[in-house]
XYZ file of C-alpha atoms in Angstrom:
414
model
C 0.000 0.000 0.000
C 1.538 3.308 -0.789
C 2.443 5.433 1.801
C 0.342 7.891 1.302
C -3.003 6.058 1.131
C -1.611 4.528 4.019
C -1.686 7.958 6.248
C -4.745 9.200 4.775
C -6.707 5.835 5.594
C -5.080 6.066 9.124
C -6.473 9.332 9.697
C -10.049 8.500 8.471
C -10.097 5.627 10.910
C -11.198 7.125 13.905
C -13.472 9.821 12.070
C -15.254 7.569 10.144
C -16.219 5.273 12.740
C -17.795 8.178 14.668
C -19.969 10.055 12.231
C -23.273 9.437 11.269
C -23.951 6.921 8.061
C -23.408 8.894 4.785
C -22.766 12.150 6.309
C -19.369 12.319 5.327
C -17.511 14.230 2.000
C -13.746 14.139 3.205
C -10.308 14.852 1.065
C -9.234 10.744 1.983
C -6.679 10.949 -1.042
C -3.105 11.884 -1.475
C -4.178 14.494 -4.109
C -6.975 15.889 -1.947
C -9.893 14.319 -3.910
C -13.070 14.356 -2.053
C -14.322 10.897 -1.447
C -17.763 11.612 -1.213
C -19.708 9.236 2.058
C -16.151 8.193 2.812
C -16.616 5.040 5.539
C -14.300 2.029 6.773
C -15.122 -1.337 4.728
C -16.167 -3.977 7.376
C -14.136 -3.617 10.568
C -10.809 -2.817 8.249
C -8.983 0.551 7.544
C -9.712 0.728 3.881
C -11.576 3.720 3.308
C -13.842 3.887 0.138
C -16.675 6.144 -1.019
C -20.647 5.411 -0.447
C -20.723 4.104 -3.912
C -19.018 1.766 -5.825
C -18.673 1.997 -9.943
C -19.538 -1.595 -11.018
C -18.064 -2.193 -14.310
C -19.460 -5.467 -15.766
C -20.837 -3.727 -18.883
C -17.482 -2.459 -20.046
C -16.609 -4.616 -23.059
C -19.464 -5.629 -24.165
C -22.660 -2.960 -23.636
C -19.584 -0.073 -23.155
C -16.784 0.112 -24.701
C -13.151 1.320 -23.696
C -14.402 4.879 -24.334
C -17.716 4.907 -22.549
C -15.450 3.472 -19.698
C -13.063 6.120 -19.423
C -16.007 8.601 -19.481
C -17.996 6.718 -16.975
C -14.821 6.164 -14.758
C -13.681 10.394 -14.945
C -17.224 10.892 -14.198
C -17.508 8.640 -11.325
C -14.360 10.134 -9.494
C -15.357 13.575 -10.136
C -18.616 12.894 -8.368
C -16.542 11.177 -4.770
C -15.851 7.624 -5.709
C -13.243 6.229 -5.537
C -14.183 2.505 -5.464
C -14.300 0.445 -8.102
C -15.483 -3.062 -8.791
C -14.408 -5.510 -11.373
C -14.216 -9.373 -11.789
C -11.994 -11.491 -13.964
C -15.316 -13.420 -15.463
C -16.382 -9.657 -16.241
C -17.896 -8.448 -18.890
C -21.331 -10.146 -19.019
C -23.320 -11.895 -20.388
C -20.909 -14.632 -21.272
C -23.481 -15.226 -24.071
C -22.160 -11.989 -25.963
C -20.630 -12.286 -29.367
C -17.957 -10.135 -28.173
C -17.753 -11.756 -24.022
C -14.120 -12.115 -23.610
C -12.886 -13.069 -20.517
C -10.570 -10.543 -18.811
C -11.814 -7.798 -20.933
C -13.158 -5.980 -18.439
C -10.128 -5.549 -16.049
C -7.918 -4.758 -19.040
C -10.585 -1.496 -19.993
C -9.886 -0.561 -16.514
C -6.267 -1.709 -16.553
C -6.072 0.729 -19.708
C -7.766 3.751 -17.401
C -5.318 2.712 -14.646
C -2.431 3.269 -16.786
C -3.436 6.444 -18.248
C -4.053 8.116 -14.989
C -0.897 7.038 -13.854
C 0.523 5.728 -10.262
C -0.195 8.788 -8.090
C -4.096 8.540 -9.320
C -4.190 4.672 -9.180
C -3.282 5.165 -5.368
C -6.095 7.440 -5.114
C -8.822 4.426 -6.141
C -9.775 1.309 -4.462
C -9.587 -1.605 -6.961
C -11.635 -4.173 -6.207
C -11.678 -7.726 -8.483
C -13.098 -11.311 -7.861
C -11.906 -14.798 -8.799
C -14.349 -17.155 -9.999
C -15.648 -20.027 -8.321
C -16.861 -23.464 -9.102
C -16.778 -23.453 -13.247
C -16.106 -27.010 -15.104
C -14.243 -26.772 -18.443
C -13.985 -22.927 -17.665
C -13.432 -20.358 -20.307
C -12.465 -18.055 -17.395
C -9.906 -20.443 -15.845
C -8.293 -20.646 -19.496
C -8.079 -16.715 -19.807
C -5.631 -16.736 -16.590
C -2.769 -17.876 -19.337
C -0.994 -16.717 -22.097
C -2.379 -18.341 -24.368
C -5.329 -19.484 -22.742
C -5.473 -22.717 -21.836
C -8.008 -24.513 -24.123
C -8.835 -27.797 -25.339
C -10.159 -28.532 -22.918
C -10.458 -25.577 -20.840
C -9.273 -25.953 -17.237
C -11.939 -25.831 -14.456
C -12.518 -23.054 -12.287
C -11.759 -24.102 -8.990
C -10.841 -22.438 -5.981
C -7.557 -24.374 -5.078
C -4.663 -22.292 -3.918
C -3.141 -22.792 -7.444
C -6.021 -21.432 -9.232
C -6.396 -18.564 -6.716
C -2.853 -17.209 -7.131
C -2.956 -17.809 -11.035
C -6.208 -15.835 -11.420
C -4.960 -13.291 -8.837
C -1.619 -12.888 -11.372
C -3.594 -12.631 -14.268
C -5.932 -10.073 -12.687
C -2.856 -7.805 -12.218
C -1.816 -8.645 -15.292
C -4.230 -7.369 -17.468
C -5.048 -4.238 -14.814
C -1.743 -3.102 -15.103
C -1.743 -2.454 -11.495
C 1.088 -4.063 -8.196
C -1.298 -4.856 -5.825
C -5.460 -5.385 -6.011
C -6.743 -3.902 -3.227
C -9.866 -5.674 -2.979
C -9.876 -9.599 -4.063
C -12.884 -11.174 -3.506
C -14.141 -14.764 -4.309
C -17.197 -14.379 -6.554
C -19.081 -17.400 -5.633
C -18.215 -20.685 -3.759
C -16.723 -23.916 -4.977
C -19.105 -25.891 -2.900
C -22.697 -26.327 -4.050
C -24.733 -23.540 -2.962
C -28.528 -22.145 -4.348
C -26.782 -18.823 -6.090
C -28.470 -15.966 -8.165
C -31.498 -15.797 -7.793
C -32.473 -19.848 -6.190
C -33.557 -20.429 -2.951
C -33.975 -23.681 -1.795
C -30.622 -25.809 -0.982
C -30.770 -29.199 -2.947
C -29.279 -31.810 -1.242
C -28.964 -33.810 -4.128
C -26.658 -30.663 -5.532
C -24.144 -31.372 -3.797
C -20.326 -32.184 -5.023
C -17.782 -34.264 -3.576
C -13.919 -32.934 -3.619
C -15.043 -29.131 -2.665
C -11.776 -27.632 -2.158
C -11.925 -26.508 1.520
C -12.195 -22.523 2.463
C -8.789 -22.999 4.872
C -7.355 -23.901 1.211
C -8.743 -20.765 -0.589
C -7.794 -18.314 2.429
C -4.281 -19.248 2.363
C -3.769 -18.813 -0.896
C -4.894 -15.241 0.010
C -2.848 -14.697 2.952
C 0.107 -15.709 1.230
C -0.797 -13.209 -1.788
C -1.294 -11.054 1.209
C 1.787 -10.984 3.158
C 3.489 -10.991 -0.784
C 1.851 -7.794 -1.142
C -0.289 -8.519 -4.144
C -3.753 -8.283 -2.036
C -4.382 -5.887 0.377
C -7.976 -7.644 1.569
C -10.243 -10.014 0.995
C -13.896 -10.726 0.367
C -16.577 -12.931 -0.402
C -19.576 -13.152 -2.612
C -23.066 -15.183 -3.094
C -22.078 -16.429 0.014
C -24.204 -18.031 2.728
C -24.284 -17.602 6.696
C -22.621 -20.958 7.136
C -19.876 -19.566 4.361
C -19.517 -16.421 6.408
C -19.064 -17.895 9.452
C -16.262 -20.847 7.864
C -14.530 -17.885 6.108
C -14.412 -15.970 9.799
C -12.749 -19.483 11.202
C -10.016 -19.771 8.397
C -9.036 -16.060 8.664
C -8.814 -16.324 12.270
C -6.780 -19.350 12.598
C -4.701 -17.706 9.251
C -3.735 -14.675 11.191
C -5.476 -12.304 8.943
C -9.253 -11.618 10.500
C -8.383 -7.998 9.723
C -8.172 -8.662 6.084
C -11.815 -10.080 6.208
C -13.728 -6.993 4.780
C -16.755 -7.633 2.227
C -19.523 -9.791 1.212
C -20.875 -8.984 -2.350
C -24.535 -10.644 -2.665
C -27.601 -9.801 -4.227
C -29.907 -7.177 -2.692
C -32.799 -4.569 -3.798
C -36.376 -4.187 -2.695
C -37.199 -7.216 -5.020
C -34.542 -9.598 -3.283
C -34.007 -8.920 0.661
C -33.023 -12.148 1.751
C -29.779 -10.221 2.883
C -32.182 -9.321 5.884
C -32.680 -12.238 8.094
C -29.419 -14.437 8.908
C -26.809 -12.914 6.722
C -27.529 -9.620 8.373
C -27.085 -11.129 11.848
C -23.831 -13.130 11.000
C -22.197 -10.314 9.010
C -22.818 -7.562 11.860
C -21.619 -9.875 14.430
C -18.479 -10.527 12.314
C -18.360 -6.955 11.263
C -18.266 -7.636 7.685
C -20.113 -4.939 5.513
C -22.020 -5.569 1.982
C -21.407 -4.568 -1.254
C -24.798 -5.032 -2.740
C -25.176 -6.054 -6.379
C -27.781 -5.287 -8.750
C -29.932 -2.930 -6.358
C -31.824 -1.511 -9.552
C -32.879 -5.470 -10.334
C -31.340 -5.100 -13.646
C -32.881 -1.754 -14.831
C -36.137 -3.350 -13.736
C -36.440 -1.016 -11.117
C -35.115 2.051 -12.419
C -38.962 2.538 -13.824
C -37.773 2.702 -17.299
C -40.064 -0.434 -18.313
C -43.821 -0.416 -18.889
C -45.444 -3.821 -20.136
C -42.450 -5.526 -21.268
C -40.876 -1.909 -22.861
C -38.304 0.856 -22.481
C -40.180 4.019 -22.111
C -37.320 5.942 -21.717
C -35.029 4.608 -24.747
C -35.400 2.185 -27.680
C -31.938 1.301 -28.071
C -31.011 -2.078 -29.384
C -27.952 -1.689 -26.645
C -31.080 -2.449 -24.098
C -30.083 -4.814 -21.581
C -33.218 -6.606 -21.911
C -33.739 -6.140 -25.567
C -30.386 -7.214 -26.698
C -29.666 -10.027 -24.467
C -33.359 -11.548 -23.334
C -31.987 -14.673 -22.355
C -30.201 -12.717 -19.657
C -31.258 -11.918 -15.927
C -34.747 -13.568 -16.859
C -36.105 -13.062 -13.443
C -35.812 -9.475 -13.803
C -36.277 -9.001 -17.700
C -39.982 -7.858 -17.714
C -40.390 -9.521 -20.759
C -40.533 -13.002 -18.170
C -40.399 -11.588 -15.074
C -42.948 -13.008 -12.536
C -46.399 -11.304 -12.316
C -45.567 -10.599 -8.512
C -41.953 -9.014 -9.704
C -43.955 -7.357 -12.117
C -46.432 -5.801 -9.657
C -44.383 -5.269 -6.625
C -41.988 -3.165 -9.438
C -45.134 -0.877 -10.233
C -45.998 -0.559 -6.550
C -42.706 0.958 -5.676
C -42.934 3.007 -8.648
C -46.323 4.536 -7.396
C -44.277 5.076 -3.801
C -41.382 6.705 -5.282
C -43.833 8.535 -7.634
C -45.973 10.032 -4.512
C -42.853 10.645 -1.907
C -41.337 13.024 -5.238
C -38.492 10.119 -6.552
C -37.664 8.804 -9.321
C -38.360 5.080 -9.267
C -34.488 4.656 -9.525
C -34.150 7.191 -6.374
C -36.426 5.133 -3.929
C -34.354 1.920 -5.259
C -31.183 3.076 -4.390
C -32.464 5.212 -1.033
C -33.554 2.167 0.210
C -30.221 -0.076 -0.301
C -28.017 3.034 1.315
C -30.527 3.302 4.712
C -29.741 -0.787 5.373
C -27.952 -0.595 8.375
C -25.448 -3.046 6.966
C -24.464 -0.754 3.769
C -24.314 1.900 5.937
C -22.242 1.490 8.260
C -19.115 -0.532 6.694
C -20.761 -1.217 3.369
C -20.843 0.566 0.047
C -23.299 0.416 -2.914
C -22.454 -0.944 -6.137
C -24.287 0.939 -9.260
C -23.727 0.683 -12.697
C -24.605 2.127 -15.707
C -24.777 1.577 -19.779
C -25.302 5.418 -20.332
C -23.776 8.498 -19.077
C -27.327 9.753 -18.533
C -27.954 6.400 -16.100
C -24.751 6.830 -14.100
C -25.518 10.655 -13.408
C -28.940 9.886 -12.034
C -27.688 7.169 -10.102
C -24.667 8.452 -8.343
C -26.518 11.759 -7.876
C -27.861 10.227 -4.031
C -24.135 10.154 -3.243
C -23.231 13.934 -2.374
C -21.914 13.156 1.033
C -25.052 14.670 2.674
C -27.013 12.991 5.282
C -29.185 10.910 4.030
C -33.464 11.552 5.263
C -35.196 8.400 4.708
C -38.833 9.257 5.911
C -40.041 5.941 8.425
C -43.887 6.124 6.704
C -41.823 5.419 3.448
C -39.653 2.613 5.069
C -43.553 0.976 6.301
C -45.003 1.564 2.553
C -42.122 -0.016 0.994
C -42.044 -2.967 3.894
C -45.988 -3.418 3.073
C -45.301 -4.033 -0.471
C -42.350 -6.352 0.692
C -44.479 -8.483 3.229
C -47.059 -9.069 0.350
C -44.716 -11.030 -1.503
C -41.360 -12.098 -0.342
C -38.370 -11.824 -2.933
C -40.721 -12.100 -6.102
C -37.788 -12.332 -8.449
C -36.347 -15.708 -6.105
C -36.781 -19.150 -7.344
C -37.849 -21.801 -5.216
């Protein structure tokens, strides 16, 4: 970590830990840069903004232009956190879905800024889990690895290839945020609910195995923390153990799963185990896809007609959300929370992403992933994070819970 980060995150600690959620807009960055909500991740020192750029659109729906726009944008508005993936972009069902091309976009924007800059970002990446004959796992060589293509597993050899090939191609020393993006054991991910016991797989390579393949990239200065994704309580909780026995429970920062007001199974256990463990989330998809950003009436944009349309172009994608197939109740619990947003004065996109930052768990030691195919999109939805304290009225927290209590998670499979 470079020195200066280093000081500036030391003398955030204590501040941010005091102040109330989201009312924070300090200079955190060796150049002075405003980092706009600035808070702790988890119970570490690593100080990142309120929201987080996700960038899993960038070489496929965006390319290396719109990035570079979206990513000067983003830090002129106070973030300096920034989310990619080596499986990134998606859908892998793209014509042009390389593996690895996101991170080397952002590798390119890394480079161009140069090292002073870099430092002032938080760079945050994930490894891919559980993937047989993985196109992925073949992109982590030069050439890839094909016929056949390795699996994706989450041995230690795996994790410190895909870590090498993640700095690699972001042109970067050290990734300051690795995360796993899903387990290699069998777990209901994306969208499923109910665990299958005839899912299961023998020879899951064991979380001790996957942590200290961290801690070594760790103390080799290559990874600066850690975090998990799609994860489970009994995950959590088996990731806590390793760390601890590992020496590096401080290094324990994130979990990245699924949550918006059509999926809050975040709420119940995961909420419990992760504030006891003092782990914050990074929520994904909090606009369901676009589905709640109210740009969709039966089945179509209202807003734009562009074949570049998530939904449009790529129907097969995010079907749960897509309101071409969408669930009635998905469909109807969208339009009720565009009718709330509509009478408290939002945007339906507004209420979406109030909601996610008032979550106790975001708040405090998390930060909110958005995203964004058009420059018009990312404005409106980074616009919430000015640094100001944030006024979530508690008649619209019961309207929005009423809609929730009528039906649970519409967009979850059972």
């Amino acid at each position: 970590m470079p020195l200066a980060s280093a000081a500036s995150a030391a003398l955030l600690s204590c501040s941010v830990a005091t102040a109330p959620p989201g009312a924070l807009a300090l200079s955190a960055t060796p150049a002075g840069i405003a980092v706009a909500g600035a808070r702790c991740l988890g119970g570490t020192d690593l100080v990142v903004s309120e929201a987080c750029l996700g960038t899993m659109t960038y070489g496929v729906q965006n390319d290396e232009a719109d990035a570079f726009r979206q990513l000067d944008y983003a830090r002129k508005k106070g973030c300096n956190f920034v989310d990619t993936a080596e499986l990134y972009p998606v859908p892998l069902t793209a014509k042009e879905w390389r593996a690895g091309a996101t991170e080397d976009i952002l590798g390119s924007y890394l480079d161009r800024i140069g090292p002073q800059q870099r430092d002032d970002l938080v760079v945050a990446t994930k490894v891919c889990g559980y993937f047989p004959n993985s196109p992925v796992a073949a992109a982590r060589y030069e050439p890839p690895r094909t016929d056949p293509a390795p699996d994706g597993r989450l041995d230690a050899q795996s994790v410190r290839d895909a870590c090498h090939a993640s700095l690699r191609r972001l042109r970067t020393d050290r990734i300051d945020l690795l995360q796993v993006h899903w387990p290699d054991r069998y777990i209901p991910v994306f969208g499923n609910l109910n665990f299958r016991h005839e899912m299961k797989r023998d020879g899951d390579v064991p979380i001790m195995e996957t942590a200290a393949a961290l801690r070594d990239l760790i103390e080799e200065g290559k990874v600066r923390y850690i975090g998990i994704s799609n994860e489970s309580s009994l995950g959590v909780c088996e990731w806590v153990n390793a760390c601890e026995k590992l020496g590096i429970r401080d290094k324990l920062a994130t979990i990245q799963n699924s949550y918006s007001l059509l999926d809050r199974r975040f709420d119940s256990e995961l909420a419990e185990t992760c504030d006891y463990h003092d782990i914050g989330l990074l929520p994904w998809s909090v606009l369901a896809g676009g589905l709640l950003s109210g740009k969709y009436v039966d089945g179509q944009s209202r807003i734009s007609t562009s074949a570049n349309d998530r939904f449009t172009r790529f129907p097969e994608y995010m079907q749960r959300w897509s309101p071409k197939s969408a669930t009635s109740a998905t469909l109807a619990a969208t339009d009720r929370y565009a009718k709330i947003a509509e009478e408290a004065g939002m945007t339906p996109s507004e209420l979406a992403i109030a909601f996610v930052r008032s979550r106790r768990f975001v708040a405090d030691n998390g930060s909110v992933i958005v995203g964004s195919t058009t420059m018009e999109q990312l404005e409106e939805n980074l616009a919430p994070f000015d640094g100001r304290p944030m006024a979530f009225d508690e008649s619209l927290l019961e309207a929005i819970d009423e809609v929730h209590m009528s039906c649970r998670d519409p967009c979850c499979a059972l």
